[in-house]
Each structure stands twice: as C-alpha cells, then as structure tokens.
Amino acid sequence: MVVGFAIVAAWELVTAVGVVAFRKPMYNALSLVANMLGLAVLFLMLNAQFLFAAQIIVYAGAVMVLFVFIIALMNPETDISFRPRGTEWIYGVVFGVVFAALLGGLLFNRGLTGRTGAFTPEVIAAAGNVQTIGIALYTRFLFPVEVTSVLLLVAAVGAVYLAMRRIR
Amino acid sequence: MPVPAYSFLLLSGVVFTLGAIGFMVRRNPLVVFMCIELMLNAVNLAFAAMSRYLNSLDGVVFAFLVITVAAAEVVVGIAIIVQVYRAGRQMDVDELDLMKD
C-alpha cells in the first residue's frame, strides 16, 4: 500500500511538472491526462470508487478530449507559450516555494482533527459505494445537487450561445 | 500498513502549488486552463483523503460537485477561447485586452 502510494505520488508529481513545463500544448494536455489517471488510482486507494469512475469518465473522458480537440483544431503556436524573459519563471518559483511552505506549515502545525462520521469502510462496503453516495446525494445534499444541475444548464446554454455568435 | 493522511494532503498541496505556478507563468490560455484543472484536481484529492480518514461522505460528495463545476467551467472557457481565436487575436493572455476598452 505504501509502496503503491509512493509510485503513484511520484507519477503525479512528474506529470504535474509536465503540465506546467512542456512547451507544446499537446504535450501539456497529454501530461494532464496522465495526471488525472494517476489521481483516479489515488481515489481508488482512498476507497472512493465512485469518484474513481467519475474522474475517468468526466475528466479523462470528456474534459481532456475537449482540450485535445481544441488544441488539434487551433494548433496554437508554441513560441508564445513561454515568456521571452526568464524573470517571470523566477517569480513563479519564488511564489511557489512560499506558497508551499505556507501550506506545509499549516498542515503540520494543526492536527488533522474533525468530527468523524458514521461511514467507515465496512459500512460503505455493506451498502455499496455508489449506493451510499447516491443516497447521500439525493437526501442530505439535494439542494447542492439541484444548484449544480442549474449551473450545468446555464453552462450548456452559454456554450451554445458563444458558439453561434461571431465577434465582429 | 495504511498510508497516513498527511502524505495525501502533502501531495495535494504540492500539486496545487505546481498548478498555481503554471497559472502565473504560462501565457497560452489553454495551458492556463489546464493548470486550473490541475489545481481543482489537487483539491479533490484533499477532499477525498479527509473524507476517507474522517469516515465521512461529505468530502466525496463535495469532490463530485467540484468535478461537475469544473466540467461546466471548461465548456464555457473553451468556447470563449475559440471565439477569441476566431476573431484573429493572438493566443496570449498578456495580449488579450478586449474587455479593457
């Protein structure tokens, strides 16, 4: 389990660096696909099978296909994807180090306490992972689910409107 | 031997930081979008990890909603990027100032 986590974590870090650092947008997109597949494996290790399936279907299946299509369609030039001067990279890395130090400090100075719930892995396994989450979604979290459905409708309408319209 | 929760949260923080660096450094709007997705994914990992270690379902449900919102966001964002590209603008977030004037 620990060895598996180490392998997947290294995979995540390498592909995340690839998303940020590759020059060609297509390579960035493929790194992001690899990153999302690794994340799906991490979800599986965390006993979140439903998230595993949603991650594969929605992210790796739909969102990244959209990205790859658009990149193949537009074929954006690669020369503008990096700044001509190196100073912004330095600023970015300095920001990153400071931000990571803040996050790490926050993480290790506070204990990971919280109100524990009733959904131990045994309880979830007895009822089924998807069934448990489905019941939670449509009882306790009904209002957020409805709001999200409205959001999806608005996004679909907005995308159709933007696709019909021509700027100038 | 189970993996401690700290390791998942640390990995999530590092990936989030990488996404934030990319968001600020890269200029191609599509790559900027990918960095946003990277950050959202890192947050989802933290949600799932805490959900697992606190024996709660809230984190999983929240991560699911984040996935949905991210999909909606990508659809609208890519539609806007394609429109800007069709208008013949340069694909550079520093040069995009259509809204300014």
PDB file of C-alpha atoms in Angstrom:
ATOM      1  CA  MET A   1       0.000   0.000   0.000  1.00  0.00           C
ATOM      2  CA  VAL A   2       2.742   2.456   0.955  1.00  0.00           C
ATOM      3  CA  VAL A   3       4.889   1.399  -1.989  1.00  0.00           C
ATOM      4  CA  GLY A   4       1.935   1.785  -4.328  1.00  0.00           C
ATOM      5  CA  PHE A   5       1.206   5.211  -2.937  1.00  0.00           C
ATOM      6  CA  ALA A   6       4.834   6.247  -3.420  1.00  0.00           C
ATOM      7  CA  ILE A   7       4.805   5.127  -7.041  1.00  0.00           C
ATOM      8  CA  VAL A   8       1.521   6.912  -7.828  1.00  0.00           C
ATOM      9  CA  ALA A   9       2.644  10.029  -5.942  1.00  0.00           C
ATOM     10  CA  ALA A  10       5.863  10.189  -7.962  1.00  0.00           C
ATOM     11  CA  TRP A  11       3.781   9.721 -11.124  1.00  0.00           C
ATOM     12  CA  GLU A  12       1.519  12.583 -10.062  1.00  0.00           C
ATOM     13  CA  LEU A  13       4.435  14.912  -9.394  1.00  0.00           C
ATOM     14  CA  VAL A  14       6.197  14.125 -12.670  1.00  0.00           C
ATOM     15  CA  THR A  15       3.075  14.591 -14.763  1.00  0.00           C
ATOM     16  CA  ALA A  16       2.136  17.779 -12.880  1.00  0.00           C
ATOM     17  CA  VAL A  17       5.554  19.225 -13.699  1.00  0.00           C
ATOM     18  CA  GLY A  18       4.944  18.135 -17.293  1.00  0.00           C
ATOM     19  CA  VAL A  19       1.654  20.047 -17.407  1.00  0.00           C
ATOM     20  CA  VAL A  20       3.435  23.203 -16.313  1.00  0.00           C
ATOM     21  CA  ALA A  21       6.722  22.859 -18.163  1.00  0.00           C
ATOM     22  CA  PHE A  22       6.200  21.278 -21.605  1.00  0.00           C
ATOM     23  CA  ARG A  23       6.445  23.746 -24.451  1.00  0.00           C
ATOM     24  CA  LYS A  24       3.861  22.265 -26.784  1.00  0.00           C
ATOM     25  CA  PRO A  25       0.234  22.494 -25.622  1.00  0.00           C
ATOM     26  CA  MET A  26      -0.453  18.961 -26.834  1.00  0.00           C
ATOM     27  CA  TYR A  27       2.208  17.588 -24.509  1.00  0.00           C
ATOM     28  CA  ASN A  28       0.707  19.619 -21.673  1.00  0.00           C
ATOM     29  CA  ALA A  29      -2.685  18.091 -22.387  1.00  0.00           C
ATOM     30  CA  LEU A  30      -1.322  14.546 -22.511  1.00  0.00           C
ATOM     31  CA  SER A  31       0.528  15.114 -19.236  1.00  0.00           C
ATOM     32  CA  LEU A  32      -2.727  16.285 -17.717  1.00  0.00           C
ATOM     33  CA  VAL A  33      -4.459  13.108 -18.928  1.00  0.00           C
ATOM     34  CA  ALA A  34      -1.740  11.033 -17.271  1.00  0.00           C
ATOM     35  CA  ASN A  35      -2.073  13.116 -14.117  1.00  0.00           C
ATOM     36  CA  MET A  36      -5.826  12.581 -13.975  1.00  0.00           C
ATOM     37  CA  LEU A  37      -5.482   8.836 -14.459  1.00  0.00           C
ATOM     38  CA  GLY A  38      -2.991   8.735 -11.571  1.00  0.00           C
ATOM     39  CA  LEU A  39      -5.420  10.747  -9.474  1.00  0.00           C
ATOM     40  CA  ALA A  40      -8.128   8.201 -10.262  1.00  0.00           C
ATOM     41  CA  VAL A  41      -5.838   5.491  -8.885  1.00  0.00           C
ATOM     42  CA  LEU A  42      -5.368   7.567  -5.730  1.00  0.00           C
ATOM     43  CA  PHE A  43      -9.152   7.810  -5.379  1.00  0.00           C
ATOM     44  CA  LEU A  44      -9.288   4.045  -5.599  1.00  0.00           C
ATOM     45  CA  MET A  45      -6.701   3.794  -2.819  1.00  0.00           C
ATOM     46  CA  LEU A  46      -8.885   6.125  -0.741  1.00  0.00           C
ATOM     47  CA  ASN A  47     -11.863   3.799  -1.081  1.00  0.00           C
ATOM     48  CA  ALA A  48     -13.739   6.274  -3.280  1.00  0.00           C
ATOM     49  CA  GLN A  49     -14.737   4.068  -6.181  1.00  0.00           C
ATOM     50  CA  PHE A  50     -17.479   6.443  -7.280  1.00  0.00           C
ATOM     51  CA  LEU A  51     -15.005   9.306  -7.583  1.00  0.00           C
ATOM     52  CA  PHE A  52     -12.674   6.981  -9.481  1.00  0.00           C
ATOM     53  CA  ALA A  53     -15.352   6.342 -12.096  1.00  0.00           C
ATOM     54  CA  ALA A  54     -16.432   9.997 -12.228  1.00  0.00           C
ATOM     55  CA  GLN A  55     -12.835  11.116 -12.611  1.00  0.00           C
ATOM     56  CA  ILE A  56     -12.191   8.742 -15.509  1.00  0.00           C
ATOM     57  CA  ILE A  57     -15.468   9.482 -17.287  1.00  0.00           C
ATOM     58  CA  VAL A  58     -15.762  13.236 -16.769  1.00  0.00           C
ATOM     59  CA  TYR A  59     -12.149  14.387 -16.662  1.00  0.00           C
ATOM     60  CA  ALA A  60     -10.097  11.926 -18.660  1.00  0.00           C
ATOM     61  CA  GLY A  61     -13.018  11.099 -20.930  1.00  0.00           C
ATOM     62  CA  ALA A  62     -14.819  14.372 -21.592  1.00  0.00           C
ATOM     63  CA  VAL A  63     -12.797  17.365 -20.470  1.00  0.00           C
ATOM     64  CA  MET A  64      -9.479  16.208 -21.843  1.00  0.00           C
ATOM     65  CA  VAL A  65     -10.989  15.102 -25.147  1.00  0.00           C
ATOM     66  CA  LEU A  66     -12.305  18.653 -25.455  1.00  0.00           C
ATOM     67  CA  PHE A  67      -8.858  20.066 -24.713  1.00  0.00           C
ATOM     68  CA  VAL A  68      -7.123  17.778 -27.188  1.00  0.00           C
ATOM     69  CA  PHE A  69      -9.719  18.518 -29.879  1.00  0.00           C
ATOM     70  CA  ILE A  70      -9.331  22.258 -29.447  1.00  0.00           C
ATOM     71  CA  ILE A  71      -5.541  22.041 -29.499  1.00  0.00           C
ATOM     72  CA  ALA A  72      -5.622  19.909 -32.643  1.00  0.00           C
ATOM     73  CA  LEU A  73      -8.144  22.282 -34.211  1.00  0.00           C
ATOM     74  CA  MET A  74      -6.430  25.554 -33.425  1.00  0.00           C
ATOM     75  CA  ASN A  75      -2.831  24.378 -33.482  1.00  0.00           C
ATOM     76  CA  PRO A  76      -1.654  27.325 -31.401  1.00  0.00           C
ATOM     77  CA  GLU A  77       1.886  28.454 -31.915  1.00  0.00           C
ATOM     78  CA  THR A  78       4.311  27.214 -29.342  1.00  0.00           C
ATOM     79  CA  ASP A  79       6.603  30.221 -29.317  1.00  0.00           C
ATOM     80  CA  ILE A  80       4.256  32.387 -27.281  1.00  0.00           C
ATOM     81  CA  SER A  81       3.703  29.811 -24.601  1.00  0.00           C
ATOM     82  CA  PHE A  82       6.833  30.808 -22.716  1.00  0.00           C
ATOM     83  CA  ARG A  83       7.837  34.261 -21.757  1.00  0.00           C
ATOM     84  CA  PRO A  84      10.819  35.688 -23.584  1.00  0.00           C
ATOM     85  CA  ARG A  85      12.471  36.743 -20.369  1.00  0.00           C
ATOM     86  CA  GLY A  86      13.241  34.389 -17.521  1.00  0.00           C
ATOM     87  CA  THR A  87      12.210  36.686 -14.716  1.00  0.00           C
ATOM     88  CA  GLU A  88       8.610  35.518 -14.551  1.00  0.00           C
ATOM     89  CA  TRP A  89       9.755  31.964 -14.020  1.00  0.00           C
ATOM     90  CA  ILE A  90      11.815  33.126 -11.081  1.00  0.00           C
ATOM     91  CA  TYR A  91       8.842  34.999  -9.648  1.00  0.00           C
ATOM     92  CA  GLY A  92       6.671  31.954 -10.189  1.00  0.00           C
ATOM     93  CA  VAL A  93       9.093  29.616  -8.452  1.00  0.00           C
ATOM     94  CA  VAL A  94       9.555  32.041  -5.549  1.00  0.00           C
ATOM     95  CA  PHE A  95       5.796  32.273  -5.182  1.00  0.00           C
ATOM     96  CA  GLY A  96       5.545  28.509  -5.358  1.00  0.00           C
ATOM     97  CA  VAL A  97       8.125  27.939  -2.640  1.00  0.00           C
ATOM     98  CA  VAL A  98       6.493  30.487  -0.338  1.00  0.00           C
ATOM     99  CA  PHE A  99       3.030  29.095  -1.006  1.00  0.00           C
ATOM    100  CA  ALA A 100       4.136  25.502  -0.473  1.00  0.00           C
ATOM    101  CA  ALA A 101       5.879  26.494   2.769  1.00  0.00           C
ATOM    102  CA  LEU A 102       2.690  28.176   3.978  1.00  0.00           C
ATOM    103  CA  LEU A 103       0.603  25.140   3.070  1.00  0.00           C
ATOM    104  CA  GLY A 104       3.088  22.769   4.708  1.00  0.00           C
ATOM    105  CA  GLY A 105       3.270  24.891   7.834  1.00  0.00           C
ATOM    106  CA  LEU A 106      -0.486  24.969   8.055  1.00  0.00           C
ATOM    107  CA  LEU A 107      -0.659  21.228   7.535  1.00  0.00           C
ATOM    108  CA  PHE A 108       1.870  20.230  10.152  1.00  0.00           C
ATOM    109  CA  ASN A 109       1.054  22.797  12.825  1.00  0.00           C
ATOM    110  CA  ARG A 110      -2.557  21.785  13.144  1.00  0.00           C
ATOM    111  CA  GLY A 111      -3.663  18.307  13.943  1.00  0.00           C
ATOM    112  CA  LEU A 112      -5.930  16.609  11.450  1.00  0.00           C
ATOM    113  CA  THR A 113      -8.920  16.627  13.721  1.00  0.00           C
ATOM    114  CA  GLY A 114     -12.535  16.794  12.751  1.00  0.00           C
ATOM    115  CA  ARG A 115     -15.877  15.318  13.534  1.00  0.00           C
ATOM    116  CA  THR A 116     -15.768  11.745  12.335  1.00  0.00           C
ATOM    117  CA  GLY A 117     -18.815  10.409  10.593  1.00  0.00           C
ATOM    118  CA  ALA A 118     -20.527   7.073  10.561  1.00  0.00           C
ATOM    119  CA  PHE A 119     -19.314   5.964   7.140  1.00  0.00           C
ATOM    120  CA  THR A 120     -16.479   3.609   7.936  1.00  0.00           C
ATOM    121  CA  PRO A 121     -15.238   1.444   5.038  1.00  0.00           C
ATOM    122  CA  GLU A 122     -17.181  -1.503   6.472  1.00  0.00           C
ATOM    123  CA  VAL A 123     -20.474   0.415   6.474  1.00  0.00           C
ATOM    124  CA  ILE A 124     -19.870   1.610   2.918  1.00  0.00           C
ATOM    125  CA  ALA A 125     -18.875  -1.858   1.755  1.00  0.00           C
ATOM    126  CA  ALA A 126     -22.021  -3.348   3.307  1.00  0.00           C
ATOM    127  CA  ALA A 127     -24.349  -0.984   1.403  1.00  0.00           C
ATOM    128  CA  GLY A 128     -22.219  -0.483  -1.694  1.00  0.00           C
ATOM    129  CA  ASN A 129     -20.113   2.550  -2.513  1.00  0.00           C
ATOM    130  CA  VAL A 130     -22.263   4.046  -5.274  1.00  0.00           C
ATOM    131  CA  GLN A 131     -25.489   3.322  -3.392  1.00  0.00           C
ATOM    132  CA  THR A 132     -24.198   5.096  -0.272  1.00  0.00           C
ATOM    133  CA  ILE A 133     -23.120   8.171  -2.217  1.00  0.00           C
ATOM    134  CA  GLY A 134     -26.310   8.190  -4.252  1.00  0.00           C
ATOM    135  CA  ILE A 135     -28.427   8.164  -1.115  1.00  0.00           C
ATOM    136  CA  ALA A 136     -26.334  10.968   0.371  1.00  0.00           C
ATOM    137  CA  LEU A 137     -26.570  12.996  -2.844  1.00  0.00           C
ATOM    138  CA  TYR A 138     -30.333  12.785  -3.080  1.00  0.00           C
ATOM    139  CA  THR A 139     -31.200  13.237   0.570  1.00  0.00           C
ATOM    140  CA  ARG A 140     -28.754  15.311   2.560  1.00  0.00           C
ATOM    141  CA  PHE A 141     -27.152  17.074  -0.419  1.00  0.00           C
ATOM    142  CA  LEU A 142     -30.259  17.515  -2.535  1.00  0.00           C
ATOM    143  CA  PHE A 143     -30.045  21.296  -2.692  1.00  0.00           C
ATOM    144  CA  PRO A 144     -26.398  21.425  -3.872  1.00  0.00           C
ATOM    145  CA  VAL A 145     -27.219  18.820  -6.495  1.00  0.00           C
ATOM    146  CA  GLU A 146     -30.122  20.914  -7.786  1.00  0.00           C
ATOM    147  CA  VAL A 147     -27.975  24.053  -7.848  1.00  0.00           C
ATOM    148  CA  THR A 148     -25.312  22.165  -9.790  1.00  0.00           C
ATOM    149  CA  SER A 149     -27.868  20.969 -12.300  1.00  0.00           C
ATOM    150  CA  VAL A 150     -28.958  24.564 -12.883  1.00  0.00           C
ATOM    151  CA  LEU A 151     -25.298  25.510 -13.306  1.00  0.00           C
ATOM    152  CA  LEU A 152     -24.835  22.802 -15.929  1.00  0.00           C
ATOM    153  CA  LEU A 153     -27.910  24.039 -17.798  1.00  0.00           C
ATOM    154  CA  VAL A 154     -26.595  27.610 -17.752  1.00  0.00           C
ATOM    155  CA  ALA A 155     -23.186  26.419 -18.964  1.00  0.00           C
ATOM    156  CA  ALA A 156     -24.765  24.483 -21.836  1.00  0.00           C
ATOM    157  CA  VAL A 157     -26.858  27.475 -22.886  1.00  0.00           C
ATOM    158  CA  GLY A 158     -23.836  29.751 -22.631  1.00  0.00           C
ATOM    159  CA  ALA A 159     -21.656  27.443 -24.706  1.00  0.00           C
ATOM    160  CA  VAL A 160     -24.300  27.208 -27.448  1.00  0.00           C
ATOM    161  CA  TYR A 161     -24.704  30.983 -27.455  1.00  0.00           C
ATOM    162  CA  LEU A 162     -20.961  31.530 -27.684  1.00  0.00           C
ATOM    163  CA  ALA A 163     -20.682  29.001 -30.492  1.00  0.00           C
ATOM    164  CA  MET A 164     -23.415  30.691 -32.539  1.00  0.00           C
ATOM    165  CA  ARG A 165     -22.113  34.194 -32.177  1.00  0.00           C
ATOM    166  CA  ARG A 166     -19.224  35.746 -34.071  1.00  0.00           C
ATOM    167  CA  ILE A 167     -17.111  38.505 -32.640  1.00  0.00           C
ATOM    168  CA  ARG A 168     -17.037  41.240 -35.300  1.00  0.00           C
TER     169      ARG A 168
ATOM    170  CA  MET B   1       0.232  -0.638   6.769  1.00  0.00           C
ATOM    171  CA  PRO B   2      -2.075   2.196   5.780  1.00  0.00           C
ATOM    172  CA  VAL B   3      -0.827   5.372   4.178  1.00  0.00           C
ATOM    173  CA  PRO B   4      -1.040   8.315   6.611  1.00  0.00           C
ATOM    174  CA  ALA B   5      -3.450  11.108   5.724  1.00  0.00           C
ATOM    175  CA  TYR B   6      -0.613  13.625   5.820  1.00  0.00           C
ATOM    176  CA  SER B   7       1.019  12.121   2.754  1.00  0.00           C
ATOM    177  CA  PHE B   8      -2.124  12.532   0.675  1.00  0.00           C
ATOM    178  CA  LEU B   9      -2.550  16.120   1.850  1.00  0.00           C
ATOM    179  CA  LEU B  10       1.108  16.906   1.214  1.00  0.00           C
ATOM    180  CA  LEU B  11       0.876  15.516  -2.317  1.00  0.00           C
ATOM    181  CA  SER B  12      -2.283  17.547  -2.839  1.00  0.00           C
ATOM    182  CA  GLY B  13      -0.557  20.716  -1.652  1.00  0.00           C
ATOM    183  CA  VAL B  14       2.459  20.183  -3.899  1.00  0.00           C
ATOM    184  CA  VAL B  15       0.314  19.534  -6.970  1.00  0.00           C
ATOM    185  CA  PHE B  16      -1.800  22.593  -6.171  1.00  0.00           C
ATOM    186  CA  THR B  17       1.335  24.707  -5.894  1.00  0.00           C
ATOM    187  CA  LEU B  18       2.603  23.419  -9.237  1.00  0.00           C
ATOM    188  CA  GLY B  19      -0.728  24.343 -10.802  1.00  0.00           C
ATOM    189  CA  ALA B  20      -0.578  27.823  -9.269  1.00  0.00           C
ATOM    190  CA  ILE B  21       2.942  28.352 -10.598  1.00  0.00           C
ATOM    191  CA  GLY B  22       1.834  27.283 -14.056  1.00  0.00           C
ATOM    192  CA  PHE B  23      -1.198  29.539 -13.852  1.00  0.00           C
ATOM    193  CA  MET B  24       1.013  32.547 -13.254  1.00  0.00           C
ATOM    194  CA  VAL B  25       3.903  31.674 -15.558  1.00  0.00           C
ATOM    195  CA  ARG B  26       2.319  30.277 -18.701  1.00  0.00           C
ATOM    196  CA  ARG B  27       0.853  32.559 -21.368  1.00  0.00           C
ATOM    197  CA  ASN B  28      -1.168  30.244 -23.578  1.00  0.00           C
ATOM    198  CA  PRO B  29      -4.777  30.456 -22.361  1.00  0.00           C
ATOM    199  CA  LEU B  30      -5.337  26.743 -22.951  1.00  0.00           C
ATOM    200  CA  VAL B  31      -2.360  25.837 -20.790  1.00  0.00           C
ATOM    201  CA  VAL B  32      -3.565  28.284 -18.145  1.00  0.00           C
ATOM    202  CA  PHE B  33      -6.854  26.408 -18.186  1.00  0.00           C
ATOM    203  CA  MET B  34      -5.057  23.095 -17.768  1.00  0.00           C
ATOM    204  CA  CYS B  35      -3.241  24.492 -14.744  1.00  0.00           C
ATOM    205  CA  ILE B  36      -6.598  25.465 -13.234  1.00  0.00           C
ATOM    206  CA  GLU B  37      -7.758  21.887 -13.769  1.00  0.00           C
ATOM    207  CA  LEU B  38      -4.612  20.680 -12.048  1.00  0.00           C
ATOM    208  CA  MET B  39      -5.402  22.826  -9.017  1.00  0.00           C
ATOM    209  CA  LEU B  40      -9.003  21.601  -8.904  1.00  0.00           C
ATOM    210  CA  ASN B  41      -7.765  18.019  -9.056  1.00  0.00           C
ATOM    211  CA  ALA B  42      -5.394  18.633  -6.154  1.00  0.00           C
ATOM    212  CA  VAL B  43      -8.266  19.993  -4.080  1.00  0.00           C
ATOM    213  CA  ASN B  44     -10.344  16.939  -4.959  1.00  0.00           C
ATOM    214  CA  LEU B  45      -7.562  14.715  -3.699  1.00  0.00           C
ATOM    215  CA  ALA B  46      -7.535  16.554  -0.368  1.00  0.00           C
ATOM    216  CA  PHE B  47     -11.333  16.234  -0.138  1.00  0.00           C
ATOM    217  CA  ALA B  48     -11.251  12.509  -0.814  1.00  0.00           C
ATOM    218  CA  ALA B  49      -8.394  11.944   1.641  1.00  0.00           C
ATOM    219  CA  MET B  50     -10.098  13.763   4.503  1.00  0.00           C
ATOM    220  CA  SER B  51     -13.363  12.058   3.678  1.00  0.00           C
ATOM    221  CA  ARG B  52     -11.649   8.695   3.991  1.00  0.00           C
ATOM    222  CA  TYR B  53      -9.804   9.464   7.202  1.00  0.00           C
ATOM    223  CA  LEU B  54     -12.774  11.088   8.937  1.00  0.00           C
ATOM    224  CA  ASN B  55     -15.155   8.313   7.842  1.00  0.00           C
ATOM    225  CA  SER B  56     -17.434  10.878   6.291  1.00  0.00           C
ATOM    226  CA  LEU B  57     -19.100  11.153   2.911  1.00  0.00           C
ATOM    227  CA  ASP B  58     -19.118  14.961   2.732  1.00  0.00           C
ATOM    228  CA  GLY B  59     -15.716  15.176   1.080  1.00  0.00           C
ATOM    229  CA  VAL B  60     -16.599  12.689  -1.630  1.00  0.00           C
ATOM    230  CA  VAL B  61     -19.852  14.492  -2.419  1.00  0.00           C
ATOM    231  CA  PHE B  62     -18.057  17.831  -2.476  1.00  0.00           C
ATOM    232  CA  ALA B  63     -15.360  16.456  -4.783  1.00  0.00           C
ATOM    233  CA  PHE B  64     -18.085  15.188  -7.099  1.00  0.00           C
ATOM    234  CA  LEU B  65     -19.653  18.650  -7.211  1.00  0.00           C
ATOM    235  CA  VAL B  66     -16.221  20.155  -7.899  1.00  0.00           C
ATOM    236  CA  ILE B  67     -15.809  17.797 -10.857  1.00  0.00           C
ATOM    237  CA  THR B  68     -19.193  18.911 -12.216  1.00  0.00           C
ATOM    238  CA  VAL B  69     -18.436  22.611 -11.806  1.00  0.00           C
ATOM    239  CA  ALA B  70     -15.025  22.142 -13.432  1.00  0.00           C
ATOM    240  CA  ALA B  71     -16.643  20.498 -16.447  1.00  0.00           C
ATOM    241  CA  ALA B  72     -19.085  23.405 -16.820  1.00  0.00           C
ATOM    242  CA  GLU B  73     -16.261  25.885 -16.436  1.00  0.00           C
ATOM    243  CA  VAL B  74     -14.150  24.184 -19.106  1.00  0.00           C
ATOM    244  CA  VAL B  75     -17.038  24.199 -21.587  1.00  0.00           C
ATOM    245  CA  VAL B  76     -17.654  27.934 -21.271  1.00  0.00           C
ATOM    246  CA  GLY B  77     -13.968  28.821 -21.047  1.00  0.00           C
ATOM    247  CA  ILE B  78     -13.019  26.881 -24.156  1.00  0.00           C
ATOM    248  CA  ALA B  79     -15.961  28.386 -26.034  1.00  0.00           C
ATOM    249  CA  ILE B  80     -14.642  31.851 -25.164  1.00  0.00           C
ATOM    250  CA  ILE B  81     -11.085  30.903 -26.166  1.00  0.00           C
ATOM    251  CA  VAL B  82     -12.302  29.581 -29.526  1.00  0.00           C
ATOM    252  CA  GLN B  83     -14.247  32.789 -30.111  1.00  0.00           C
ATOM    253  CA  VAL B  84     -11.170  34.872 -29.372  1.00  0.00           C
ATOM    254  CA  TYR B  85      -9.124  32.684 -31.698  1.00  0.00           C
ATOM    255  CA  ARG B  86     -11.686  33.031 -34.493  1.00  0.00           C
ATOM    256  CA  ALA B  87     -11.582  36.792 -34.083  1.00  0.00           C
ATOM    257  CA  GLY B  88      -7.929  36.575 -35.073  1.00  0.00           C
ATOM    258  CA  ARG B  89      -6.482  37.636 -31.771  1.00  0.00           C
ATOM    259  CA  GLN B  90      -3.139  36.443 -30.585  1.00  0.00           C
ATOM    260  CA  MET B  91      -3.281  33.475 -28.218  1.00  0.00           C
ATOM    261  CA  ASP B  92      -1.522  35.183 -25.352  1.00  0.00           C
ATOM    262  CA  VAL B  93      -3.127  36.051 -22.052  1.00  0.00           C
ATOM    263  CA  ASP B  94      -0.981  39.169 -21.811  1.00  0.00           C
ATOM    264  CA  GLU B  95      -2.257  40.472 -25.150  1.00  0.00           C
ATOM    265  CA  LEU B  96      -5.918  39.750 -24.502  1.00  0.00           C
ATOM    266  CA  ASP B  97      -7.417  43.079 -23.507  1.00  0.00           C
ATOM    267  CA  LEU B  98     -10.699  43.011 -25.405  1.00  0.00           C
ATOM    268  CA  MET B  99     -12.640  43.841 -22.283  1.00  0.00           C
ATOM    269  CA  LYS B 100     -10.485  46.797 -21.359  1.00  0.00           C
ATOM    270  CA  ASP B 101     -11.716  49.216 -23.983  1.00  0.00           C
TER     271      ASP B 101
END
